Coordinates of C-alpha atoms in Angstrom, one line a residue:
M1 CA 107.6 129.9 79.8
K2 CA 109.2 127.3 77.4
R3 CA 109.3 128.4 73.9
L4 CA 111.1 128.0 70.6
R5 CA 114.5 129.6 71.4
L6 CA 117.4 130.2 69.0
L7 CA 120.9 129.3 70.1
P8 CA 123.4 132.2 70.6
I9 CA 125.3 130.5 67.9
A10 CA 122.4 130.4 65.4
L11 CA 123.8 130.6 61.9
V12 CA 123.3 133.7 59.8
P13 CA 124.6 134.4 56.2
A14 CA 127.6 136.2 57.6
V15 CA 128.4 133.9 60.4
V16 CA 131.7 134.2 62.1
L17 CA 133.6 131.0 63.1
G18 CA 133.9 130.1 66.7
L19 CA 134.8 127.1 68.8
A20 CA 131.5 126.6 70.6
A21 CA 131.5 124.6 73.7
C22 CA 135.0 123.3 73.0
S23 CA 136.6 121.6 76.0
G24 CA 140.5 121.3 75.8
S25 CA 142.0 119.0 78.1
G26 CA 144.8 116.6 77.8
S27 CA 148.5 116.4 77.6
D28 CA 148.6 119.5 75.3
G29 CA 147.3 121.6 78.2
S30 CA 144.5 122.8 76.1
T31 CA 142.1 125.0 78.1
A32 CA 140.8 127.8 75.9
S33 CA 137.1 128.0 74.1
P34 CA 137.6 130.6 71.5
T35 CA 134.4 132.2 70.4
P36 CA 133.4 135.0 67.9
T37 CA 133.8 138.6 69.0
A38 CA 132.9 141.9 67.9
S39 CA 135.5 143.8 69.8
A40 CA 138.7 142.4 68.3
T41 CA 141.0 144.9 66.7
A42 CA 141.8 143.3 63.4
S43 CA 139.2 143.5 60.7
A44 CA 137.7 139.9 59.7
I45 CA 138.8 139.1 56.2
T46 CA 136.1 139.3 53.5
S47 CA 138.0 137.5 50.6
C48 CA 140.0 134.4 50.4
P49 CA 143.4 134.7 51.7
D50 CA 146.3 133.8 49.3
P51 CA 148.8 131.1 50.2
G52 CA 152.2 132.3 51.5
K53 CA 155.4 131.2 53.0
A54 CA 154.0 130.9 56.4
S55 CA 150.8 128.9 55.6
D56 CA 152.9 126.7 53.0
S57 CA 155.1 125.7 56.1
I58 CA 152.3 124.1 57.9
R59 CA 152.1 120.4 57.8
A60 CA 149.2 118.0 58.9
T61 CA 149.1 114.1 58.7
G62 CA 146.1 111.9 59.4
S63 CA 142.9 110.9 57.8
F64 CA 140.7 113.6 56.3
G65 CA 137.7 114.2 58.4
G66 CA 138.5 111.3 60.6
A67 CA 137.8 110.2 64.2
K68 CA 140.9 111.6 65.2
A69 CA 142.4 115.1 64.8
P70 CA 145.4 115.4 62.3
T71 CA 148.8 115.8 63.9
V72 CA 149.8 119.4 62.9
K73 CA 153.3 120.6 62.9
F74 CA 154.7 124.2 62.3
A75 CA 157.3 126.3 63.8
A76 CA 156.5 128.1 66.8
G77 CA 156.3 131.9 66.4
L78 CA 154.9 131.6 62.8
S79 CA 153.5 134.8 61.6
A80 CA 151.8 136.3 58.7
K81 CA 151.3 140.2 58.2
T82 CA 148.1 139.6 56.4
P83 CA 146.2 136.2 56.7
Q84 CA 147.4 133.3 54.5
A85 CA 145.9 130.0 53.6
T86 CA 147.3 126.9 51.7
K87 CA 145.4 123.8 50.7
L88 CA 147.2 121.0 52.1
V89 CA 144.6 118.5 50.4
S90 CA 142.6 119.5 47.4
G91 CA 139.2 118.1 47.4
K92 CA 137.2 116.6 44.5
G93 CA 133.8 117.6 45.8
A94 CA 131.5 120.4 44.9
S95 CA 132.7 124.0 44.9
L96 CA 131.2 126.1 47.8
D97 CA 129.4 129.5 46.8
E98 CA 128.4 132.1 49.0
G99 CA 125.1 131.4 50.9
D100 CA 125.9 127.6 50.9
Y101 CA 126.3 125.7 54.2
A102 CA 129.3 123.4 54.9
Q103 CA 130.2 120.9 57.8
V104 CA 133.9 121.6 58.7
S105 CA 136.1 120.0 61.2
Y106 CA 139.0 122.2 62.6
T107 CA 141.6 122.5 65.2
V108 CA 143.1 125.7 66.3
Y109 CA 146.4 126.6 67.7
E110 CA 148.4 129.7 69.0
A111 CA 151.0 130.7 66.4
K112 CA 153.4 132.0 69.0
D113 CA 154.0 128.8 70.9
A114 CA 152.0 126.3 68.9
K115 CA 149.7 125.6 71.8
K116 CA 146.6 123.7 70.8
L117 CA 143.5 125.9 71.7
G118 CA 140.9 123.4 70.9
T119 CA 139.2 121.1 68.3
V120 CA 135.6 121.0 66.8
G121 CA 134.8 117.7 65.0
F122 CA 137.4 115.0 64.5
D123 CA 137.7 113.5 68.0
E124 CA 135.7 116.3 69.7
G125 CA 132.2 115.6 68.5
N126 CA 130.5 116.5 65.2
P127 CA 131.6 119.1 62.5
Q128 CA 130.4 122.4 62.8
V129 CA 127.9 123.7 60.3
L130 CA 129.1 127.0 58.9
S131 CA 127.8 129.5 56.3
V132 CA 130.0 130.1 53.3
G133 CA 130.8 133.7 52.4
G134 CA 130.7 136.9 54.2
S135 CA 133.5 137.6 56.7
G136 CA 136.0 135.7 58.8
F137 CA 136.3 131.9 58.2
G138 CA 133.2 132.1 55.8
A139 CA 135.3 134.0 53.4
L140 CA 137.9 131.2 53.2
L141 CA 135.3 128.7 52.6
A142 CA 133.9 130.7 49.7
C143 CA 137.1 129.5 47.7
S144 CA 137.0 126.0 49.0
K145 CA 135.7 122.5 47.7
V146 CA 134.3 119.7 49.7
G147 CA 137.2 117.5 50.6
D148 CA 139.7 120.4 50.9
R149 CA 142.0 120.3 53.9
V150 CA 143.1 123.9 54.5
A151 CA 145.9 125.5 56.6
A152 CA 145.4 129.2 57.7
V153 CA 147.4 131.7 59.6
G154 CA 146.8 135.1 60.8
Q155 CA 145.4 137.4 63.4
S156 CA 142.6 135.7 65.3
A157 CA 140.0 138.4 64.7
A158 CA 140.8 138.4 61.1
L159 CA 139.9 134.8 60.8
G160 CA 136.8 135.1 62.9
F161 CA 138.1 134.2 66.5
N162 CA 138.5 136.0 69.8
T163 CA 141.6 134.3 71.1
G164 CA 143.9 137.4 70.4
G165 CA 147.2 137.3 68.6
E166 CA 147.9 135.2 65.6
I167 CA 146.6 131.6 65.2
V168 CA 147.1 128.6 63.0
V169 CA 143.7 126.8 61.8
V170 CA 143.7 123.4 60.2
A171 CA 140.3 122.7 58.8
D172 CA 138.7 119.9 56.8
V173 CA 135.7 120.7 54.6
V174 CA 133.7 117.5 55.3
A175 CA 130.4 118.1 53.3
Q176 CA 128.2 120.5 52.1
T177 CA 124.9 120.8 53.9
P178 CA 121.7 121.1 52.0
T179 CA 119.2 123.8 52.8
K180 CA 115.9 121.4 52.5
A181 CA 115.3 118.0 53.4
S182 CA 116.7 115.3 51.0
G183 CA 115.0 112.1 52.3
T184 CA 112.6 109.7 50.5
P185 CA 109.1 111.0 50.2
Q186 CA 106.5 109.2 52.3
D187 CA 102.8 108.8 52.0
Q188 CA 100.8 111.4 53.8
D189 CA 97.8 110.7 56.1
P190 CA 95.0 112.9 54.6
S191 CA 93.5 113.2 58.0
L192 CA 96.4 115.5 59.0
P193 CA 97.6 118.7 57.6
T194 CA 99.0 118.0 54.0
V195 CA 102.4 119.6 52.9
K196 CA 103.6 120.3 49.4
D197 CA 107.0 121.9 48.9
K198 CA 107.8 124.9 46.8
A199 CA 110.8 124.5 44.4
S200 CA 112.9 126.2 47.1
G201 CA 111.9 123.5 49.6
E202 CA 109.7 125.7 51.5
P203 CA 106.6 123.8 52.7
E204 CA 103.2 124.8 52.0
I205 CA 100.8 123.5 54.6
T206 CA 97.2 122.7 54.2
I207 CA 94.9 122.1 57.1
P208 CA 92.1 119.6 56.2
D209 CA 88.6 121.1 56.1
G210 CA 86.2 120.0 58.7
V211 CA 88.9 117.8 60.6
K212 CA 89.3 118.4 64.2
A213 CA 92.9 118.7 65.5
P214 CA 94.3 115.5 67.2
S215 CA 93.8 115.1 70.8
K216 CA 97.4 114.1 71.4
T217 CA 100.6 115.5 69.8
T218 CA 101.0 113.7 66.5
V219 CA 104.1 113.1 64.5
E220 CA 104.4 112.1 60.8
V221 CA 107.5 111.5 58.7
L222 CA 107.0 113.2 55.3
K223 CA 110.4 112.5 54.0
Q224 CA 112.6 109.7 55.5
G225 CA 116.2 110.6 55.8
D226 CA 119.1 108.2 56.2
G227 CA 121.5 110.3 58.4
A228 CA 122.3 110.3 62.2
A229 CA 119.4 110.2 64.5
I230 CA 118.6 113.1 66.8
A231 CA 118.9 112.5 70.5
D232 CA 117.4 114.5 73.3
G233 CA 120.2 117.3 74.0
D234 CA 121.5 117.3 70.6
T235 CA 121.9 120.6 68.5
A236 CA 120.3 120.2 65.2
L237 CA 120.4 122.5 62.3
V238 CA 116.8 122.9 60.6
Q239 CA 114.5 124.6 58.4
Y240 CA 111.1 125.0 59.9
K241 CA 107.7 126.6 59.5
G242 CA 104.8 126.9 62.0
V243 CA 101.0 127.7 61.4
V244 CA 98.1 127.8 63.7
Y245 CA 95.9 124.7 63.2
A246 CA 92.7 126.6 63.4
T247 CA 93.5 129.1 60.8
G248 CA 96.5 127.9 58.8
K249 CA 98.2 131.3 59.6
E250 CA 102.0 131.2 59.8
F251 CA 103.5 132.5 63.1
D252 CA 107.2 131.7 62.6
S253 CA 109.4 130.3 59.8
S254 CA 113.1 130.1 59.1
W255 CA 112.2 130.2 55.5
S256 CA 110.9 133.8 56.0
K257 CA 114.0 134.7 57.8
G258 CA 116.1 133.5 55.0
A259 CA 118.4 131.0 56.6
P260 CA 118.3 127.6 58.7
T261 CA 118.3 127.7 62.3
T262 CA 120.2 125.8 65.1
F263 CA 118.3 124.5 67.9
T264 CA 119.1 122.5 71.3
V265 CA 116.5 119.7 71.0
S266 CA 115.6 119.8 74.7
E267 CA 112.6 120.8 76.8
S268 CA 114.7 123.3 78.5
A269 CA 115.0 125.3 75.3
L270 CA 111.8 124.1 73.2
I271 CA 108.1 123.3 73.7
K272 CA 107.6 119.7 74.5
G273 CA 105.9 119.1 71.1
F274 CA 108.7 120.1 69.0
V275 CA 111.1 118.0 71.0
T276 CA 108.7 115.0 70.8
G277 CA 108.6 115.4 66.9
L278 CA 112.5 115.6 66.6
V279 CA 114.0 113.1 68.9
G280 CA 114.7 109.8 67.2
Q281 CA 114.2 111.3 63.7
K282 CA 117.2 111.1 61.2
V283 CA 119.1 113.9 59.4
G284 CA 117.6 114.4 56.0
S285 CA 114.1 113.8 57.1
Q286 CA 111.1 116.2 56.9
V287 CA 108.8 115.9 59.9
L288 CA 105.3 117.1 60.4
I289 CA 104.3 117.8 64.0
V290 CA 100.9 118.6 65.2
A291 CA 101.5 119.8 68.7
T292 CA 98.4 120.1 71.3
P293 CA 98.1 123.3 73.4
E294 CA 99.6 121.2 76.4
D295 CA 102.6 120.4 74.4
A296 CA 102.9 123.9 72.8
Y297 CA 102.3 127.4 74.4
G298 CA 98.9 126.6 76.3
A299 CA 97.3 129.7 77.7
N300 CA 100.5 131.6 77.8
P301 CA 101.7 132.3 74.1
Q302 CA 104.5 134.7 73.9
E303 CA 103.2 138.3 73.4
G304 CA 103.3 139.5 69.8
S305 CA 104.0 135.9 68.5
G306 CA 100.7 135.7 66.7
I307 CA 99.7 132.5 68.3
P308 CA 96.4 132.4 70.1
K309 CA 95.8 131.1 73.5
N310 CA 95.3 127.4 73.9
A311 CA 96.1 126.8 70.1
T312 CA 97.0 123.6 68.6
L313 CA 100.0 124.2 66.3
V314 CA 101.6 122.7 63.1
F315 CA 105.2 122.5 62.4
V316 CA 107.0 121.2 59.2
V317 CA 110.7 120.7 60.1
D318 CA 113.6 119.7 57.7
I319 CA 116.4 118.2 59.6
L320 CA 119.6 119.4 57.8
A321 CA 122.5 118.4 60.2
K322 CA 123.2 117.3 63.6
G323 CA 125.7 119.5 65.6

């Protein structure tokens, strides 16, 4: 049964950085795909590392947040007893606070031999959306600004990776990611459920009295964003709320869970109606989706989901970032 499904890398307030789906190939011999781990021996940092001799020695040249990863140079065998972090470029953007989200491009190297392990963002797709604060790399972001380029060195587990040994990370803090849609409000069709946002951005959904649900899955843009468009197969960071059309009762919500969620926008991971509503929409948009039973869960809703059989469902989705 196809259903809404969170990715294993779904963001939480204490997210630990990992190189998700990183493929390293080319002249540097990069093959590793570091990911978060709970079994590493070093404890993840919970406060911002100070700069030190080791991190100060790292050099990185190239455009900030550009289409090409910076050229990074440091002496093989670089080591720091406790993690160190130095700002190579001081940004002029917003300071990041615990609970914020940031888009970060980064490259990771083994400290012992300067071997490149992988890159996220730059020339390897989009920046990764990370939560600020908590432990691991999030702790480093909590003392950063948008526009910073940071070089860090230390035990991989302390910085939130599972590669083992010491690593060097060079990261560009590209942007702050909003927690609610920022697009231009659009006129709403009164024959469809209407939406009014609370101050937090959480939508309040009102089902129109005496109006039958649409016979086909219907999509309405409530706020028009101007970011990149979502394609089938993309990952997207979203806020969402789902209610049953017949009753207006909520059955699922990222707002209730306290944090945005990452989805793969694909029918292999999501119900058809949700994919129909998101493909082609732009980052920054808020979208209303009225999904027919055929494009939702039909006669087989997940047990305990609160969704009746053969129910038309209503979703309001804020598209925050493309992953």
